[in-house]
Coordinates of C-alpha atoms and ligand atoms in Angstrom, one line a residue:
M1 CA 127.2 112.4 106.7
D2 CA 126.0 109.3 106.7
P3 CA 124.4 108.5 103.2
A4 CA 121.4 106.6 104.9
Y5 CA 120.8 109.6 107.0
L6 CA 120.7 112.1 103.8
A7 CA 118.4 109.2 102.0
E8 CA 116.1 109.5 104.3
W9 CA 115.8 113.6 103.7
A10 CA 115.5 112.8 100.2
N11 CA 112.9 110.6 100.5
L12 CA 110.9 112.6 102.9
L13 CA 111.1 115.5 100.2
I14 CA 110.4 113.5 97.1
R15 CA 107.9 111.9 98.9
W16 CA 105.9 115.3 99.8
L17 CA 106.6 116.7 95.9
H18 CA 105.6 113.3 94.5
L19 CA 102.1 113.4 96.5
I20 CA 101.5 117.3 95.8
T21 CA 102.3 116.9 92.0
G22 CA 100.2 113.6 92.2
I23 CA 96.7 115.5 93.6
A24 CA 97.5 118.4 91.2
W25 CA 97.6 115.9 88.5
I26 CA 94.4 113.5 89.5
G27 CA 92.7 116.6 90.6
T28 CA 93.0 118.5 87.0
S29 CA 92.3 115.1 85.2
F30 CA 89.1 114.1 87.5
Y31 CA 87.9 117.4 87.2
F32 CA 88.5 117.4 82.7
I33 CA 87.0 114.4 82.8
G34 CA 83.6 115.4 85.3
L35 CA 83.4 118.6 82.6
D36 CA 83.3 116.7 79.5
N37 CA 80.8 114.2 80.6
Q38 CA 78.5 116.7 81.7
L39 CA 78.3 119.0 78.9
D40 CA 75.0 120.6 78.1
P41 CA 73.8 121.7 74.3
P42 CA 75.0 125.3 73.9
R43 CA 72.6 128.1 74.0
D44 CA 74.2 130.6 71.9
G45 CA 74.2 128.2 68.9
N46 CA 77.8 128.5 67.9
P47 CA 78.3 125.4 65.3
R48 CA 81.6 125.2 66.5
V49 CA 80.6 124.3 70.3
K50 CA 79.8 120.6 71.2
G51 CA 78.8 121.6 74.7
E52 CA 79.0 123.8 77.8
Q53 CA 79.1 124.0 81.5
W54 CA 78.0 127.0 84.2
S55 CA 79.6 126.2 87.0
I56 CA 80.6 128.2 90.5
H57 CA 83.3 127.3 92.7
G58 CA 85.1 129.7 95.0
G59 CA 82.6 132.6 95.2
G60 CA 82.9 132.8 91.0
F61 CA 80.5 131.8 88.2
Y62 CA 82.0 130.3 85.4
H63 CA 81.2 129.3 81.8
K64 CA 83.0 126.6 79.7
Q65 CA 82.3 125.7 76.3
K66 CA 84.2 122.6 74.6
Y67 CA 85.1 122.6 70.9
L68 CA 83.9 120.0 68.5
N69 CA 86.9 119.8 67.3
A70 CA 88.3 123.5 67.4
P71 CA 87.7 126.8 67.8
A72 CA 87.7 129.0 64.7
E73 CA 90.7 131.4 65.3
L74 CA 93.6 130.4 67.7
P75 CA 92.9 132.0 71.2
E76 CA 96.1 134.3 72.2
K77 CA 96.5 132.7 75.2
L78 CA 96.0 128.6 75.6
H79 CA 96.7 127.0 79.3
W80 CA 98.5 123.5 79.0
F81 CA 98.4 121.0 81.7
K82 CA 101.0 118.8 81.6
W83 CA 103.5 119.6 84.1
E84 CA 101.5 117.9 86.9
A85 CA 102.0 114.7 85.1
Y86 CA 105.9 114.8 83.8
W87 CA 106.6 116.0 87.3
T88 CA 104.3 113.4 89.4
W89 CA 106.5 110.7 87.3
L90 CA 109.9 112.4 87.7
S91 CA 109.4 112.6 91.7
G92 CA 107.5 109.1 91.9
F93 CA 110.1 107.8 89.4
S94 CA 113.4 109.1 91.7
L95 CA 111.5 108.2 94.6
F96 CA 111.1 104.0 93.1
M97 CA 114.9 104.1 92.2
L98 CA 116.2 105.7 95.6
I99 CA 113.9 102.9 97.5
Y100 CA 113.4 100.1 95.4
W101 CA 116.3 100.3 93.1
G102 CA 118.8 101.5 95.8
Q103 CA 118.1 99.3 98.3
A104 CA 116.7 96.4 96.2
S105 CA 118.2 93.4 98.5
T106 CA 115.6 94.9 101.2
Y107 CA 112.5 95.9 99.2
L108 CA 112.6 94.3 95.8
V109 CA 114.2 90.6 96.3
D110 CA 113.4 88.5 98.3
P111 CA 115.0 85.1 98.1
A112 CA 112.0 83.0 98.7
V113 CA 110.3 84.1 95.4
M114 CA 113.2 84.2 93.6
A115 CA 117.2 84.3 94.2
L116 CA 118.1 87.5 92.3
S117 CA 121.2 89.6 92.6
P118 CA 120.3 93.2 93.1
G119 CA 121.5 93.9 89.8
V120 CA 119.2 91.4 88.2
A121 CA 116.3 92.7 89.7
V122 CA 116.8 96.2 89.2
A123 CA 117.7 94.9 85.3
I124 CA 114.5 93.1 85.2
S125 CA 112.2 96.0 86.9
A126 CA 113.3 98.6 84.3
A127 CA 112.9 96.2 81.3
M128 CA 109.0 95.7 82.4
L129 CA 108.7 99.2 83.0
V130 CA 109.5 99.9 79.8
A131 CA 107.8 97.1 77.9
G132 CA 104.4 97.8 79.7
W133 CA 104.4 101.0 78.2
V134 CA 105.3 99.7 74.5
V135 CA 102.9 96.8 74.6
Y136 CA 100.2 99.0 75.8
D137 CA 101.2 101.6 73.3
L138 CA 101.0 99.8 70.2
A139 CA 97.7 97.9 71.4
C140 CA 96.2 101.2 71.0
R141 CA 98.2 102.1 67.9
S142 CA 97.1 99.0 66.2
K143 CA 93.8 98.5 64.0
W144 CA 92.0 96.9 67.0
G145 CA 92.8 100.2 68.7
E146 CA 89.5 102.0 68.5
Q147 CA 87.3 98.9 69.2
E148 CA 87.1 99.9 73.3
N149 CA 86.1 96.3 74.6
L150 CA 88.7 94.6 72.8
L151 CA 91.4 96.7 74.0
S152 CA 89.9 96.7 77.2
A153 CA 90.2 92.9 77.1
F154 CA 93.8 93.4 76.2
G155 CA 94.6 96.1 78.6
V156 CA 93.4 93.7 81.7
G157 CA 95.3 90.5 79.8
L158 CA 98.0 92.4 80.5
L159 CA 97.4 93.2 83.7
V160 CA 97.2 89.9 84.8
V161 CA 100.4 89.3 83.6
A162 CA 102.2 92.1 84.6
A163 CA 101.0 90.7 88.1
F164 CA 101.5 87.3 87.6
V165 CA 105.3 88.1 87.1
A166 CA 106.1 90.7 89.0
C167 CA 104.5 88.6 91.7
H168 CA 106.9 85.8 90.9
V169 CA 110.2 87.3 90.5
F170 CA 109.9 90.2 93.4
S171 CA 109.0 90.6 97.1
G172 CA 105.4 91.0 97.5
R173 CA 106.1 94.4 98.4
G174 CA 108.3 95.3 95.2
A175 CA 105.8 93.6 92.9
F176 CA 102.8 96.0 94.1
L177 CA 105.3 98.9 94.1
Q178 CA 106.6 97.8 90.6
V179 CA 102.9 97.1 88.8
G180 CA 102.0 100.2 90.2
A181 CA 104.9 101.9 88.8
M182 CA 104.1 100.6 85.3
T183 CA 100.7 101.7 85.4
G184 CA 101.7 105.1 86.2
T185 CA 104.5 105.1 83.9
I186 CA 101.8 103.9 80.8
M187 CA 99.2 106.9 82.3
V188 CA 102.0 109.7 82.2
A189 CA 103.4 108.4 79.1
N190 CA 99.8 108.9 77.5
V191 CA 100.1 112.7 78.3
A192 CA 103.6 112.8 77.4
M193 CA 104.0 110.9 74.0
V194 CA 99.8 111.1 72.8
I195 CA 98.1 113.3 74.3
I196 CA 100.4 116.3 74.3
P197 CA 102.0 115.9 70.9
G198 CA 98.8 115.7 69.4
Q199 CA 97.7 118.8 71.1
R200 CA 100.6 120.4 69.6
K201 CA 99.8 119.3 65.7
M202 CA 96.2 120.5 66.6
V203 CA 97.5 124.3 67.6
A204 CA 99.9 124.0 64.4
A205 CA 97.3 123.4 62.0
M206 CA 95.8 126.3 63.6
Q207 CA 98.5 128.2 63.1
A208 CA 99.0 127.4 60.0
G209 CA 95.2 128.4 58.6
Q210 CA 94.4 125.0 58.7
E211 CA 91.5 122.5 60.6
P212 CA 93.1 120.4 63.0
D213 CA 93.1 116.5 62.0
P214 CA 90.1 115.3 64.4
K215 CA 91.8 112.0 65.1
Y216 CA 94.2 113.9 67.0
G217 CA 91.0 114.9 69.7
R218 CA 90.0 111.3 69.3
W219 CA 93.4 109.5 70.2
G220 CA 93.8 112.4 73.2
K221 CA 90.4 111.9 74.8
Q222 CA 91.1 107.5 74.6
R223 CA 94.1 107.8 76.8
S224 CA 92.6 110.3 79.5
V225 CA 89.7 107.6 79.6
H226 CA 92.4 104.9 80.4
N227 CA 93.7 107.1 82.6
T228 CA 90.6 107.6 84.6
Y229 CA 90.0 104.2 84.9
L230 CA 93.4 103.3 86.4
T231 CA 93.6 106.3 89.3
L232 CA 92.4 104.3 91.8
P233 CA 94.4 101.1 91.4
V234 CA 97.5 102.8 91.3
L235 CA 96.8 104.6 94.1
F236 CA 96.0 101.6 96.1
L237 CA 99.6 100.1 95.3
M238 CA 101.1 103.2 96.0
I239 CA 99.9 103.1 99.6
S240 CA 100.2 99.1 99.8
P241 CA 103.4 98.9 101.4
H242 CA 101.9 99.9 104.8
Y243 CA 99.8 97.0 104.4
P244 CA 101.3 93.5 104.4
M245 CA 98.0 91.4 104.3
T246 CA 98.1 92.4 100.8
W247 CA 101.1 91.7 99.3
G248 CA 102.2 89.6 101.5
A249 CA 99.4 86.4 100.8
S250 CA 101.1 83.3 98.9
W251 CA 98.5 84.3 96.3
N252 CA 99.5 88.1 96.4
W253 CA 98.6 88.4 92.5
V254 CA 95.6 87.6 92.7
V255 CA 94.7 90.0 95.8
L256 CA 96.6 92.6 93.4
L257 CA 94.4 92.0 90.6
A258 CA 91.3 91.9 92.7
I259 CA 91.8 95.3 94.2
T260 CA 92.3 96.8 91.1
L261 CA 89.3 95.7 89.9
A262 CA 87.3 97.1 92.9
G263 CA 89.1 100.5 92.5
A264 CA 88.0 100.5 89.0
L265 CA 84.6 99.6 89.5
V266 CA 84.1 102.5 92.3
R267 CA 85.5 105.0 89.3
Q268 CA 83.4 103.7 86.9
F269 CA 80.5 104.2 89.4
F270 CA 81.4 108.1 89.6
V271 CA 82.2 108.0 86.2
Q272 CA 78.3 106.8 85.6
R273 CA 76.6 109.1 87.7
Q274 CA 78.1 112.3 86.0
F275 CA 75.5 110.8 82.9
G276 CA 73.2 111.3 85.5
R277 CA 72.9 107.6 86.2
N278 CA 73.0 105.6 89.4
P279 CA 74.5 102.1 89.4
V280 CA 75.0 101.2 92.8
A281 CA 75.6 97.3 91.8
L282 CA 79.1 98.4 90.9
P283 CA 80.0 100.2 94.2
A284 CA 78.4 97.0 95.9
A285 CA 80.6 94.3 93.9
A286 CA 83.4 96.5 94.9
A287 CA 82.2 96.4 98.8
L288 CA 82.1 92.2 98.3
V289 CA 85.2 91.8 96.3
V290 CA 87.2 93.4 99.4
V291 CA 85.2 92.0 101.8
V292 CA 85.9 88.3 100.4
L293 CA 89.1 89.2 100.4
A294 CA 89.3 90.3 104.1
V295 CA 87.8 87.1 104.6
L296 CA 89.9 85.1 102.9
L297 CA 93.3 87.1 104.2
M298 CA 92.4 86.9 107.8
P299 CA 95.6 85.9 109.8
A300 CA 95.3 82.3 111.9
R301 CA 95.4 83.2 115.5
G302 CA 98.8 81.5 116.3
P303 CA 99.9 78.3 115.1
A304 CA 97.2 75.7 116.5
G305 CA 98.3 73.8 119.7
G306 CA 101.5 76.2 119.6
E307 CA 102.6 77.3 123.4
A308 CA 103.8 80.8 124.2
P309 CA 107.3 80.5 124.4
A310 CA 109.1 82.3 127.5
F311 CA 109.8 85.7 127.1
A312 CA 113.6 85.5 127.3
E313 CA 113.2 83.3 124.6
V314 CA 111.4 86.0 122.5
Q315 CA 113.7 88.8 123.4
A316 CA 116.4 86.1 121.9
I317 CA 115.0 85.7 118.5
A318 CA 114.1 89.8 118.2
A319 CA 117.6 90.2 119.1
A320 CA 118.7 88.2 116.0
R321 CA 116.1 88.4 113.9
C322 CA 115.4 92.1 114.1
A323 CA 117.4 94.4 116.1
T324 CA 120.0 94.1 113.5
C325 CA 117.8 97.3 112.1
H326 CA 115.8 97.7 114.7
A327 CA 117.7 99.3 117.5
A328 CA 118.7 102.6 119.0
N329 CA 122.0 102.3 116.9
P330 CA 121.4 99.6 113.9
T331 CA 124.2 97.3 112.8
Q332 CA 122.2 96.6 109.5
D333 CA 124.0 98.7 106.4
G334 CA 121.9 101.2 105.5
F335 CA 120.3 101.9 108.9
V336 CA 120.8 105.1 111.0
E337 CA 118.2 104.5 113.2
A338 CA 114.9 102.0 113.8
P339 CA 113.1 102.1 110.8
K340 CA 109.4 103.6 111.7
G341 CA 110.8 104.4 115.4
V342 CA 109.8 101.2 115.7
R343 CA 113.0 99.5 118.4
L344 CA 112.9 95.9 119.5
D345 CA 116.1 95.7 121.6
E346 CA 114.5 96.4 124.9
P347 CA 111.6 94.2 126.7
G348 CA 109.5 97.0 127.2
Q349 CA 109.8 98.0 123.5
I350 CA 109.0 94.6 122.0
R351 CA 106.0 94.5 124.6
R352 CA 105.0 97.7 123.3
W353 CA 105.1 96.5 119.5
A354 CA 103.6 93.7 120.0
Q355 CA 100.8 93.7 118.0
S356 CA 102.6 94.8 115.4
I357 CA 105.1 92.1 115.2
R358 CA 103.0 89.8 114.9
Q359 CA 101.0 91.7 111.6
Q360 CA 104.8 91.8 110.5
V361 CA 105.8 88.5 111.1
A362 CA 102.5 86.4 110.2
S363 CA 102.3 87.7 106.9
E364 CA 106.3 87.1 106.4
A365 CA 106.7 91.4 106.1
M366 CA 109.5 91.3 108.3
P367 CA 112.2 91.1 108.0
P368 CA 112.6 92.2 104.7
G369 CA 113.3 89.5 102.0
N370 CA 113.7 87.9 105.2
L371 CA 117.4 89.3 105.7
T372 CA 118.3 87.8 109.1
E373 CA 117.1 84.0 108.1
I374 CA 114.5 84.3 110.7
T375 CA 112.9 80.5 110.6
A376 CA 108.9 79.4 110.1
E377 CA 109.6 78.0 113.8
E378 CA 110.4 81.3 115.2
R379 CA 107.9 83.0 113.5
A380 CA 105.5 80.7 115.1
K381 CA 106.9 80.9 118.8
L382 CA 107.1 85.3 118.1
V383 CA 103.1 84.8 117.2
A384 CA 102.0 82.2 119.9
W385 CA 103.5 84.8 122.2
V386 CA 101.5 87.8 120.9
A387 CA 98.6 85.5 121.1
A388 CA 98.8 84.5 124.8
G389 CA 98.9 88.0 125.3
A390 CA 102.6 88.8 125.4
P391 CA 103.5 87.8 128.7
R392 CA 106.5 89.4 130.3
E393 CA 108.2 86.3 132.1
Ligands
HEC401 C1 116.7 94.4 107.3 C2 116.4 95.5 108.4 C3 115.3 95.3 109.1 C4 115.0 93.7 109.9 C5 116.2 92.9 109.9 C6 113.6 93.7 110.0 N1 113.3 94.9 109.9 FE1 111.1 95.4 110.7 N2 111.6 97.1 109.1 C7 111.9 97.4 108.8 C8 112.1 98.6 107.8 C9 113.1 99.6 106.5 C10 110.6 99.2 107.9 C11 110.1 100.4 107.8 C12 109.0 99.3 106.6 C13 108.1 100.6 105.9 O1 109.2 101.6 105.2 O2 107.0 100.5 105.6 C14 110.4 98.5 109.1 C15 109.1 98.3 110.0 C16 108.8 97.3 110.6 C17 107.7 97.5 111.9 C18 106.7 98.7 111.5 C19 105.9 98.4 110.5 C20 104.8 99.5 110.1 O3 105.0 100.1 109.1 O4 103.8 99.8 111.0 C21 107.8 96.6 112.5 C22 106.5 96.0 113.7 C23 108.6 96.0 111.9 N3 109.4 96.1 111.0 C24 108.9 94.4 112.6 C25 110.2 93.8 112.6 C26 110.1 92.0 113.5 C27 109.6 91.7 114.4 C28 111.3 91.9 112.9 C29 112.2 90.4 113.2 C30 111.7 89.7 113.3 C31 112.0 92.7 112.0 N4 110.8 94.0 111.7 C32 113.2 93.3 110.9 C33 113.4 97.4 108.3 C34 114.0 95.3 109.3

């Protein structure tokens, strides 16, 4: 059986798993942040209880209490939350390897950005994944780690560097996924390397009849708060491949940072609401950022004075530059069918996809990594043809 065909099934099943586990993880994460931020003083006077919350869901009443440090006795049964995070990372990393490492010359490398061999690109990508976590973790554990403002400033600086480097090394699309994978890795490592081990130590102390060291609770809480601000940006980066206008720009690293900022502002708004505040300036600022980006990224309506080429010329360009992949039977290695069902080997099909062709060609998203070496002139011709109403003569 064709390995590229099998890879398509692997892609579908792993992506499905990634979505499901990601929803479960982020769902519990949002839930517990909200719970923590909306605790009322306890009514029953238990001095060990920090706060409590009553809620109603799914036809039942719930009464939750959070302890200041730990209850007097370890309960018989304790529910843990970790596999959601672990499986989100395992599935996400598998998908990243399958697509961005396995087909690095298509998805990760763009010779116009940097002419890397696939092997070198994968090595840089892996090194950045590890380095992102190591640097962030060292900063959190450093003596400045408990000064939230300083640490946040450092975190933003780290993100700026990661975005700048990734966008100057990898294809735009690859760079956005790379930064998304780095951020996602930090979030899961926060669970696997800090939160869960700290909780294990707390439980072990209680089993030994001691009061757990409150620092584990503090550390875990800090990482879980970081995770909450990273959620919206990461989710944007994960869906960004569908939106070449974002990563196709020549200053795409700034676009990445701006949308990340917008996502963090929106999350901050919802967190503040949990404290009973309503800082509408936050989502308003996020909306402003997005509107400014949308205006700045607006594609030019065809080259100035460019004349629409004859349809035969459009067909010839599509045949040479696109149809190696976008055909009923692609000749490009690793392709078994026309990607996304977009066939550009038939006149009717070329017209059908005209608007998408313009979008993909003008943003330089297609051909990926310019594998088929389309020229700027040919791009301009395709764009002019679509702008003229995609005439078929
Ligand atoms: C090396 C193979 C290859 C070549 C050459 C190529 N494409 Fe693609 N194309 C792809 C892949 C892969 C996708 C799916 C991308 C994804 O997964 O989002 C795609 C997707 C598309 C889409 C659909 C985008 C969407 O998600 O809606 C359009 C339109 C498109 N290509 C147009 C073109 C045009 C026009 C050319 C020639 C100028 C071209 N492609 C050349 C591989 C190729």
